[in-house]
Tab-separated table of C-alpha atoms in Angstrom:
chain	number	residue	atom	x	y	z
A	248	UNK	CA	-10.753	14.866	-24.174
A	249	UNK	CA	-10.166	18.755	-23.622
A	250	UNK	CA	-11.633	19.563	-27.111
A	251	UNK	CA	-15.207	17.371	-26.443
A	252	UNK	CA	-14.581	19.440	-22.397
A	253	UNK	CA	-14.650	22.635	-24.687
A	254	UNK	CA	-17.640	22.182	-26.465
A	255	UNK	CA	-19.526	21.127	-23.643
A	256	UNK	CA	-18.357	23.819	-21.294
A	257	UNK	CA	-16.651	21.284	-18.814
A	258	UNK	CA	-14.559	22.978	-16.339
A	259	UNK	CA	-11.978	19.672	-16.660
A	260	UNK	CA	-11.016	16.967	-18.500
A	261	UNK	CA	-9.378	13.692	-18.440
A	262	UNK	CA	-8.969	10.901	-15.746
A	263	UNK	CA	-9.825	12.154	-12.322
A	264	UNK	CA	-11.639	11.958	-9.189
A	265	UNK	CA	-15.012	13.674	-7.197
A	266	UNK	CA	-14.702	14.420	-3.748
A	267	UNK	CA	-16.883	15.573	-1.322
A	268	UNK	CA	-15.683	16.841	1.917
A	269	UNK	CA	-18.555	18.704	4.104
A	270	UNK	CA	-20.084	21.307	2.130
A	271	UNK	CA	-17.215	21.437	-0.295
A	272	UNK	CA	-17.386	19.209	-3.395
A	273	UNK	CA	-14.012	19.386	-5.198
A	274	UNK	CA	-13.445	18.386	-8.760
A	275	UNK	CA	-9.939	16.896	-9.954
A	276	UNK	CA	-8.855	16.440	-13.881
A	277	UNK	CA	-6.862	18.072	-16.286
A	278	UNK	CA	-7.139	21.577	-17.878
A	279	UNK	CA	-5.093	23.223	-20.807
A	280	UNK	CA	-3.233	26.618	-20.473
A	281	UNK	CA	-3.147	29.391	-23.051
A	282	UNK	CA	-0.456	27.644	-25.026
A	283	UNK	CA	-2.691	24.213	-24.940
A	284	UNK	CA	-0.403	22.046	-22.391
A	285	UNK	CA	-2.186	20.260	-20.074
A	286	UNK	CA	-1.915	20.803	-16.546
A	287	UNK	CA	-3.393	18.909	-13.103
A	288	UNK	CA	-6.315	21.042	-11.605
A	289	UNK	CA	-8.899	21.171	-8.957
A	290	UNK	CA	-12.192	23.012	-9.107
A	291	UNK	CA	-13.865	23.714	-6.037
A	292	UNK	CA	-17.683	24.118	-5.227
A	293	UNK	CA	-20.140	24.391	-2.480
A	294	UNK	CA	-22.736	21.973	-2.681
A	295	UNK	CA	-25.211	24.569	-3.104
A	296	UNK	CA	-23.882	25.244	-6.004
A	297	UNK	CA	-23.931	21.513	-7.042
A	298	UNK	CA	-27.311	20.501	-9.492
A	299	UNK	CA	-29.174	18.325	-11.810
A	300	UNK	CA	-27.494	15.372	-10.438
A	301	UNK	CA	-28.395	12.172	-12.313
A	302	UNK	CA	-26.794	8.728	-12.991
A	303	UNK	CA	-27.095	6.895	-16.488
A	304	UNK	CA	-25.214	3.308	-15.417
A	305	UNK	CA	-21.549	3.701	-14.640
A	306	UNK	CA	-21.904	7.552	-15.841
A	307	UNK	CA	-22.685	10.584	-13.442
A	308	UNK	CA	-23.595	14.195	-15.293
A	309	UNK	CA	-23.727	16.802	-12.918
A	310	UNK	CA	-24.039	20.623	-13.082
A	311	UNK	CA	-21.336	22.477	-11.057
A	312	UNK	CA	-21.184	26.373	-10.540
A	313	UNK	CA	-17.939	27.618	-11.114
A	314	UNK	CA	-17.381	31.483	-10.984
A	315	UNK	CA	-20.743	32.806	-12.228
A	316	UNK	CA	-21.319	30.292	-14.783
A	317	UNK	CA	-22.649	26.536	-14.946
A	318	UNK	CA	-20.449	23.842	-16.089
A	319	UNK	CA	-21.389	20.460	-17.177
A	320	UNK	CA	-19.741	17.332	-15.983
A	321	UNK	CA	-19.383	13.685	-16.755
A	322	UNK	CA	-17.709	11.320	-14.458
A	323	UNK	CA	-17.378	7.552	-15.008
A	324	UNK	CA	-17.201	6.121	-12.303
A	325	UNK	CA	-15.178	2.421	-11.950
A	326	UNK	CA	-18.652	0.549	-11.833
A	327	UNK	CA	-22.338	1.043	-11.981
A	328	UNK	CA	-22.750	0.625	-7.900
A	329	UNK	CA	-19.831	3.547	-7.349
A	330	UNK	CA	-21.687	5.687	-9.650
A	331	UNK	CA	-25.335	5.122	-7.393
A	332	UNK	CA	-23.277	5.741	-4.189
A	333	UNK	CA	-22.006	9.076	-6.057
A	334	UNK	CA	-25.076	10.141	-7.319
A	335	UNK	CA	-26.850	9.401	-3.576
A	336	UNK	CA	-24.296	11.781	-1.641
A	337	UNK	CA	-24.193	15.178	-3.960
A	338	UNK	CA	-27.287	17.488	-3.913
A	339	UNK	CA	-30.651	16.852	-5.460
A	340	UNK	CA	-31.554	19.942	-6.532
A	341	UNK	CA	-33.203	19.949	-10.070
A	342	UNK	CA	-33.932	23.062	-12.115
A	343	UNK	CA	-37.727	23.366	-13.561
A	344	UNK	CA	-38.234	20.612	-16.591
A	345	UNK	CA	-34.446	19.056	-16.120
A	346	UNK	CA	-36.321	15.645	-15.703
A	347	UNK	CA	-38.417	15.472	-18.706
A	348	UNK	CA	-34.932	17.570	-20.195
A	349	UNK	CA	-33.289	14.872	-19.506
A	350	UNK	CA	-35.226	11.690	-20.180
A	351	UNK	CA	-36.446	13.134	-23.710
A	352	UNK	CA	-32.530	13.446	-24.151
A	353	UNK	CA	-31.319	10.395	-22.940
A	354	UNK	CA	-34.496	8.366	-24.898
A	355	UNK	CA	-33.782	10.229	-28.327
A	356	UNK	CA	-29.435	9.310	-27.626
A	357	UNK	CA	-30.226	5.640	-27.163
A	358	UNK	CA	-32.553	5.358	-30.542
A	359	UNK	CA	-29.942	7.345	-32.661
A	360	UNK	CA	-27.015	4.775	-31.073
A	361	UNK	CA	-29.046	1.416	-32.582
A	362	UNK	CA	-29.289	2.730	-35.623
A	363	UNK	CA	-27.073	0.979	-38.420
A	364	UNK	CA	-23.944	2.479	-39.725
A	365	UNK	CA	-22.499	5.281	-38.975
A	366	UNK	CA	-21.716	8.860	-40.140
A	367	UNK	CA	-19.280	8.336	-43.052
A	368	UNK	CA	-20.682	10.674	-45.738
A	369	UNK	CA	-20.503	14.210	-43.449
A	370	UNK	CA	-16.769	13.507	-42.748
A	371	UNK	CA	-15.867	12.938	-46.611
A	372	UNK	CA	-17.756	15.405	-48.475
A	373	UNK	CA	-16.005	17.974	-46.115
A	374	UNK	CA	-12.866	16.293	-47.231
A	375	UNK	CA	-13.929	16.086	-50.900
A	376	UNK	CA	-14.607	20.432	-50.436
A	377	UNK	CA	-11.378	21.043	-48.962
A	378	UNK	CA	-9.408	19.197	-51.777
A	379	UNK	CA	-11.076	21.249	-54.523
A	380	UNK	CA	-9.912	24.251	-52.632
A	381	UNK	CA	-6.172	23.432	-52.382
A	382	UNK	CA	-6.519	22.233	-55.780
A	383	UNK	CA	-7.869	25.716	-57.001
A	384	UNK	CA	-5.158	27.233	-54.572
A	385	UNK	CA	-2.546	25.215	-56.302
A	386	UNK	CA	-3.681	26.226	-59.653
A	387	UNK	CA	-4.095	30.355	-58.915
A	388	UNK	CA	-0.438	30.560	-57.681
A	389	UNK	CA	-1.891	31.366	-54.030
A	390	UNK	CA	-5.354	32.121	-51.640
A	391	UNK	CA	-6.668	34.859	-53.716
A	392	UNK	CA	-8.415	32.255	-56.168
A	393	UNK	CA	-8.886	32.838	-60.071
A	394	UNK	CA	-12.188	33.090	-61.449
A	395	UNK	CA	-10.911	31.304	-64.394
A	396	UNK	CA	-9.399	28.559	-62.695
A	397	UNK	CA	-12.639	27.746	-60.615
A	398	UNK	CA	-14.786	27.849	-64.372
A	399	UNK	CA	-11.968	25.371	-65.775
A	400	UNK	CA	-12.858	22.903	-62.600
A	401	UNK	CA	-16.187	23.271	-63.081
A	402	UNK	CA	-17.650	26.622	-61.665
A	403	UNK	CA	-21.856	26.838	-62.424
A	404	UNK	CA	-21.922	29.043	-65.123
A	405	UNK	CA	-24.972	29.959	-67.199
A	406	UNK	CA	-24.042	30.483	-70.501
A	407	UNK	CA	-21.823	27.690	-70.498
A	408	UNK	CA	-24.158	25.507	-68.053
A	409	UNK	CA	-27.193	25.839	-70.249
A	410	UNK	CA	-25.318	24.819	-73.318
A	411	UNK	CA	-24.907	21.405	-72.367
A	412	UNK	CA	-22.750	21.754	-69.843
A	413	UNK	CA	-25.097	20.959	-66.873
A	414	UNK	CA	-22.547	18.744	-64.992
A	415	UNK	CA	-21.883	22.129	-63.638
A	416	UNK	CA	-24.255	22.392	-61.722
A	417	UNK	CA	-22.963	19.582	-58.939
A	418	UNK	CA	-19.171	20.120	-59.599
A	419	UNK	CA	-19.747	23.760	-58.830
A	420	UNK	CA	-21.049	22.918	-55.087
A	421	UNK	CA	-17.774	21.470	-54.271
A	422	UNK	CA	-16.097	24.835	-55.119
A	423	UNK	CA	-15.608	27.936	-53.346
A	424	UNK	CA	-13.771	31.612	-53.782
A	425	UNK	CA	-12.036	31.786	-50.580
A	426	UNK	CA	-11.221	30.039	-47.395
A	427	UNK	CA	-14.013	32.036	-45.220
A	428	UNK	CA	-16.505	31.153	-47.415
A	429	UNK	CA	-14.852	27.607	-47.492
A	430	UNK	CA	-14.809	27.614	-43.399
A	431	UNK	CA	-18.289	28.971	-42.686
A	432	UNK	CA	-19.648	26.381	-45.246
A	433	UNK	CA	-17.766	23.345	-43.379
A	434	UNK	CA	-18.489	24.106	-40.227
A	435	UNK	CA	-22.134	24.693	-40.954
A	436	UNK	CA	-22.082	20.935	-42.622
A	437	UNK	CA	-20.223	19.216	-40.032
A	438	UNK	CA	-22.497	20.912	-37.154
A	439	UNK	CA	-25.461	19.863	-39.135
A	440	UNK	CA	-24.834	17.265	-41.378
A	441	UNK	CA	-23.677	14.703	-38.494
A	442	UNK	CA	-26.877	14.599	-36.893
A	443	UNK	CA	-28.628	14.601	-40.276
A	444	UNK	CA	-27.132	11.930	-41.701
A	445	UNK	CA	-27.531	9.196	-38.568
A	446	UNK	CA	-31.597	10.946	-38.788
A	447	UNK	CA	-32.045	9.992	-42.476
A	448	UNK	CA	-29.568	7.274	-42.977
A	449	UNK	CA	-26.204	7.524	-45.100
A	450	UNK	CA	-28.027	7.208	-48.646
A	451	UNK	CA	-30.802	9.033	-48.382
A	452	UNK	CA	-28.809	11.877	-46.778
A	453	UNK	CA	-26.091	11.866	-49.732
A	454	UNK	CA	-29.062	12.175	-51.966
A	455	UNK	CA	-30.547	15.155	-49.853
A	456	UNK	CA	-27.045	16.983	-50.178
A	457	UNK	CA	-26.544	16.151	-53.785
A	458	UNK	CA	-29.808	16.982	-55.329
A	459	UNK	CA	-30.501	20.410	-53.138
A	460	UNK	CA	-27.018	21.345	-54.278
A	461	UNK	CA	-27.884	20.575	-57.974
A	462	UNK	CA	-31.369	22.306	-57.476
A	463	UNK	CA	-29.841	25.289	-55.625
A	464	UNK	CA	-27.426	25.803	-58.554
A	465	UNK	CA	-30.318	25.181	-61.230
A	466	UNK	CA	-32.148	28.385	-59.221
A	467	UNK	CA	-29.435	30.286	-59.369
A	468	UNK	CA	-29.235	29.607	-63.190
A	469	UNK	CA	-32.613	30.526	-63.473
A	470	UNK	CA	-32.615	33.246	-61.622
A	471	UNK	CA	-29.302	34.889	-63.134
A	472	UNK	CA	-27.873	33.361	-65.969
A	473	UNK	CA	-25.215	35.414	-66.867
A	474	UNK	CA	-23.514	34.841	-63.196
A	475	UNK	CA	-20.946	32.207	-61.949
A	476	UNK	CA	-21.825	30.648	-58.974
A	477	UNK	CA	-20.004	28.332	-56.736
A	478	UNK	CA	-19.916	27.107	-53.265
A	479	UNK	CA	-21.970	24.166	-50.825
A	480	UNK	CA	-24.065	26.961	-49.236
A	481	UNK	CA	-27.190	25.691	-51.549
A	482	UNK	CA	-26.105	22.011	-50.361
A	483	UNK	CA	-25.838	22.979	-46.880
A	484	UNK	CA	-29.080	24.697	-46.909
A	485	UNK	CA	-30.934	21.272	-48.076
A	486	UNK	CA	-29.015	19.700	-44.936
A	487	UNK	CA	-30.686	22.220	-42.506
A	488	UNK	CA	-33.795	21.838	-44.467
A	489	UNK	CA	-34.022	18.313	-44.329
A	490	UNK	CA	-33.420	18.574	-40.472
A	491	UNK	CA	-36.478	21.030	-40.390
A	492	UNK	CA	-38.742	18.523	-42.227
A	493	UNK	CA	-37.588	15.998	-39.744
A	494	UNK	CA	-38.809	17.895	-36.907
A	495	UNK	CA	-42.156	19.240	-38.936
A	496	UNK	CA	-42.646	15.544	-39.422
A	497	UNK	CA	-43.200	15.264	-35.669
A	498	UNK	CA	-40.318	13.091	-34.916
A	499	UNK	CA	-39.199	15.953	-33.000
A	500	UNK	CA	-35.680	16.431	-31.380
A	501	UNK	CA	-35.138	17.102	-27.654
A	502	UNK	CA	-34.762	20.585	-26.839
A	503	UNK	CA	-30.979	20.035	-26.023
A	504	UNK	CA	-30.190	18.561	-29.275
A	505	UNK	CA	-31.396	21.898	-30.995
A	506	UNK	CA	-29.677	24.214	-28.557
A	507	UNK	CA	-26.512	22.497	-29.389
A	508	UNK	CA	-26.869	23.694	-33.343
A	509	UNK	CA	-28.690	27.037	-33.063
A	510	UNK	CA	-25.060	28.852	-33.086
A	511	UNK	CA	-23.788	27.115	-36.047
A	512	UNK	CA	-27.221	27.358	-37.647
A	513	UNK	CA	-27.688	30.895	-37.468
A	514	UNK	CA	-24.314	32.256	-37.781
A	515	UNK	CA	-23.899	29.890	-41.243
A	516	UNK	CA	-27.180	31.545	-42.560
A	517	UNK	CA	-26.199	35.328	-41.317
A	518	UNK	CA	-23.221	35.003	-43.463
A	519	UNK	CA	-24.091	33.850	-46.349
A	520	UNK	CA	-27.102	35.905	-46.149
A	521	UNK	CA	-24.333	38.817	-45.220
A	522	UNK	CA	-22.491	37.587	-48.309
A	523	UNK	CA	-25.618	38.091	-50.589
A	524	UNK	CA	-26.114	41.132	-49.654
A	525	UNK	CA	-22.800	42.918	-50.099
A	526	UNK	CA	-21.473	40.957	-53.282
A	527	UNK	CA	-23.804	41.250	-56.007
A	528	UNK	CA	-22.041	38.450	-57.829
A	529	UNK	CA	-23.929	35.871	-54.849
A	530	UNK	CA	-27.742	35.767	-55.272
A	531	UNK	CA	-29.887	34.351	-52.635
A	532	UNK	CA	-31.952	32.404	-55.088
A	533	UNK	CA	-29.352	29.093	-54.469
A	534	UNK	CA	-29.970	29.661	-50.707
A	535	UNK	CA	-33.592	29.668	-51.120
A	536	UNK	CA	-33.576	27.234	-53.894
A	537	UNK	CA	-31.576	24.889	-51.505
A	538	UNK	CA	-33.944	25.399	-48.141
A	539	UNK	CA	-36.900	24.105	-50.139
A	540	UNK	CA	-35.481	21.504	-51.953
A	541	UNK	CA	-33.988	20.041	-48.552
A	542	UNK	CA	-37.476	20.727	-47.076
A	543	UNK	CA	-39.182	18.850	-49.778
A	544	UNK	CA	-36.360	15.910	-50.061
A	545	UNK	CA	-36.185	15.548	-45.875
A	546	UNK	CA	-40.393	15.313	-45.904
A	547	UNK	CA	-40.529	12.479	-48.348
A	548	UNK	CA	-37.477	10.795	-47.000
A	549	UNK	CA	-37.949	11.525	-42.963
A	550	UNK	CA	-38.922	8.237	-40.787
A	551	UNK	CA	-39.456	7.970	-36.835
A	552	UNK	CA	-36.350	5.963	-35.854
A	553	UNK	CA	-38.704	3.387	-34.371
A	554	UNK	CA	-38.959	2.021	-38.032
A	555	UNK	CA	-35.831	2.562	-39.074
A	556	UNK	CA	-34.530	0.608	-35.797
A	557	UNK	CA	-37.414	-2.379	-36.290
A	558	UNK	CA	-36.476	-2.698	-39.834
A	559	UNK	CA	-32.604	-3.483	-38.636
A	560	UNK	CA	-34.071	-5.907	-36.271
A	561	UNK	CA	-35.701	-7.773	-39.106
């Protein structure tokens, strides 16, 4: 689809054809204009500027120059045996390390596919965030939210937190004071929190996210009593600390697999970082608090995928 084309900086989308004619190989698919209608197109390349050419069954991913930049491409081709005779006439130029790139890639892909289950918690703790906003939108008459509508639902507050009140402490990480702070946190989750959750499993990642938010808000308690804290950034943190402790574990990740969350990663902890700094009602102690307790959670929890995998077998 053009959004998945998007991400992955295809030049086209959609059903289509490769041609090669000479020296010219010419692309033809589907683009979207300005206004997001979607229109026939053809993208034209020399074959020098054709690489990293390699053929994964009925599947072709190629590298194609267009302009001054590198696109990425996958074509499925009709069968396996169209895709080899593709793959044999374009250019086999390779850039240094695409081969072991690629492999590593392609190896880690196929363990994470026969895993069990799938990704179900990511998908509906994002939901279960954006329905406290609009409910806290609903109750403060508009966007600019209430401080005392977000304690009523359940904002982490010391003095009433440490008076018995600890539920607080998780109903507070579902909470947030505006829709940037809302959006950054999402994003950040559903970059992250995907991958995390087919790493770890569905349980033991919902446990991750729950206790590093409950810890994260307990730090913040500690560290501040008297101030009201809300928002998943504490969760979220645990997430991308868990993910660390995956990789410390030396399961590792392909190289390509980290590129593909370094924006989200350090854009999500610039802001909130950002956010610390310049509202002194935000203290960094539930960011901090979070990190380690994901850290800590994601070492005792993390297990190769080989063992995960055998134990589905059995």
């Amino acid at each position: 689809g053009s959004n998945q084309a998007r991400l992955r900086n295809s030049p086209c989308y959609g059903a289509g054809t490769v041609e090669l004619s000479g020296q010219v190989v010419t692309l033809q698919g589907w683009q979207r204009t300005w206004l997001g209608i979607p229109v026939e197109a053809d993208v034209h390349a020399n074959r020098e500027n054709v690489r990293n050419v390699v053929r994964d069954d009925a599947l072709v991913h190629l590298e194609i120059k267009v302009g001054r930049r590198w696109r990425f491409v996958e074509f499925a081709a009709e069968t396996p045996s169209a895709a080899t005779q593709l793959a044999a006439a374009l250019p086999t130029t390779q850039t240094n390390g695409f081969a072991e790139s690629w492999l590593a890639n392609r190896s880690f892909q196929k363990k994470v596919q026969g895993l069990p289950g799938r990704a179900w918690v990511t998908p509906t703790l994002v939901a279960l965030n954006l329905a406290a906003y609009l409910v806290s939108c609903v109750l403060s008459g508009g966007v600019f939210l209430d401080p005392y509508v977000l304690l009523r639902l359940g904002a982490n507050a010391g003095l009433y937190t440490t008076q018995g009140e600890w539920w607080r402490l998780l109903t507070g990480t579902f909470l947030h004071i505006g829709l940037p702070h809302l959006a950054f946190n999402m994003w950040a989750l559903w970059n992250a929190g995907r991958l995390t959750e087919r790493l770890f499993g569905s349980g033991p990642y919902l446990a991750i996210y729950l206790l590093a938010g409950v810890l994260a808000s307990l730090a913040s308690t500690v560290w501040n009593p008297i101030l009201m804290s809300v928002g998943a950034s504490g969760a979220v943190f645990g997430v991308l600390g868990a993910l660390l402790a995956f990789v410390l574990r030396g399961n590792g990740l392909p190289t390509a697999i980290v590129r593909a969350h370094r924006l989200s990663t350090f854009l999500f902890i610039a802001f909130n970082l950002v956010l610390g700094a310049l509202n002194p009602s935000v203290d960094n102690a539930a960011h901090v608090g979070g990190l380690l307790s994901g850290l800590v959670l994601g070492w005792l929890l993390a297990q190769p995928l080989e063992i995960r995998q055998a134990r589905t077998g059995d």
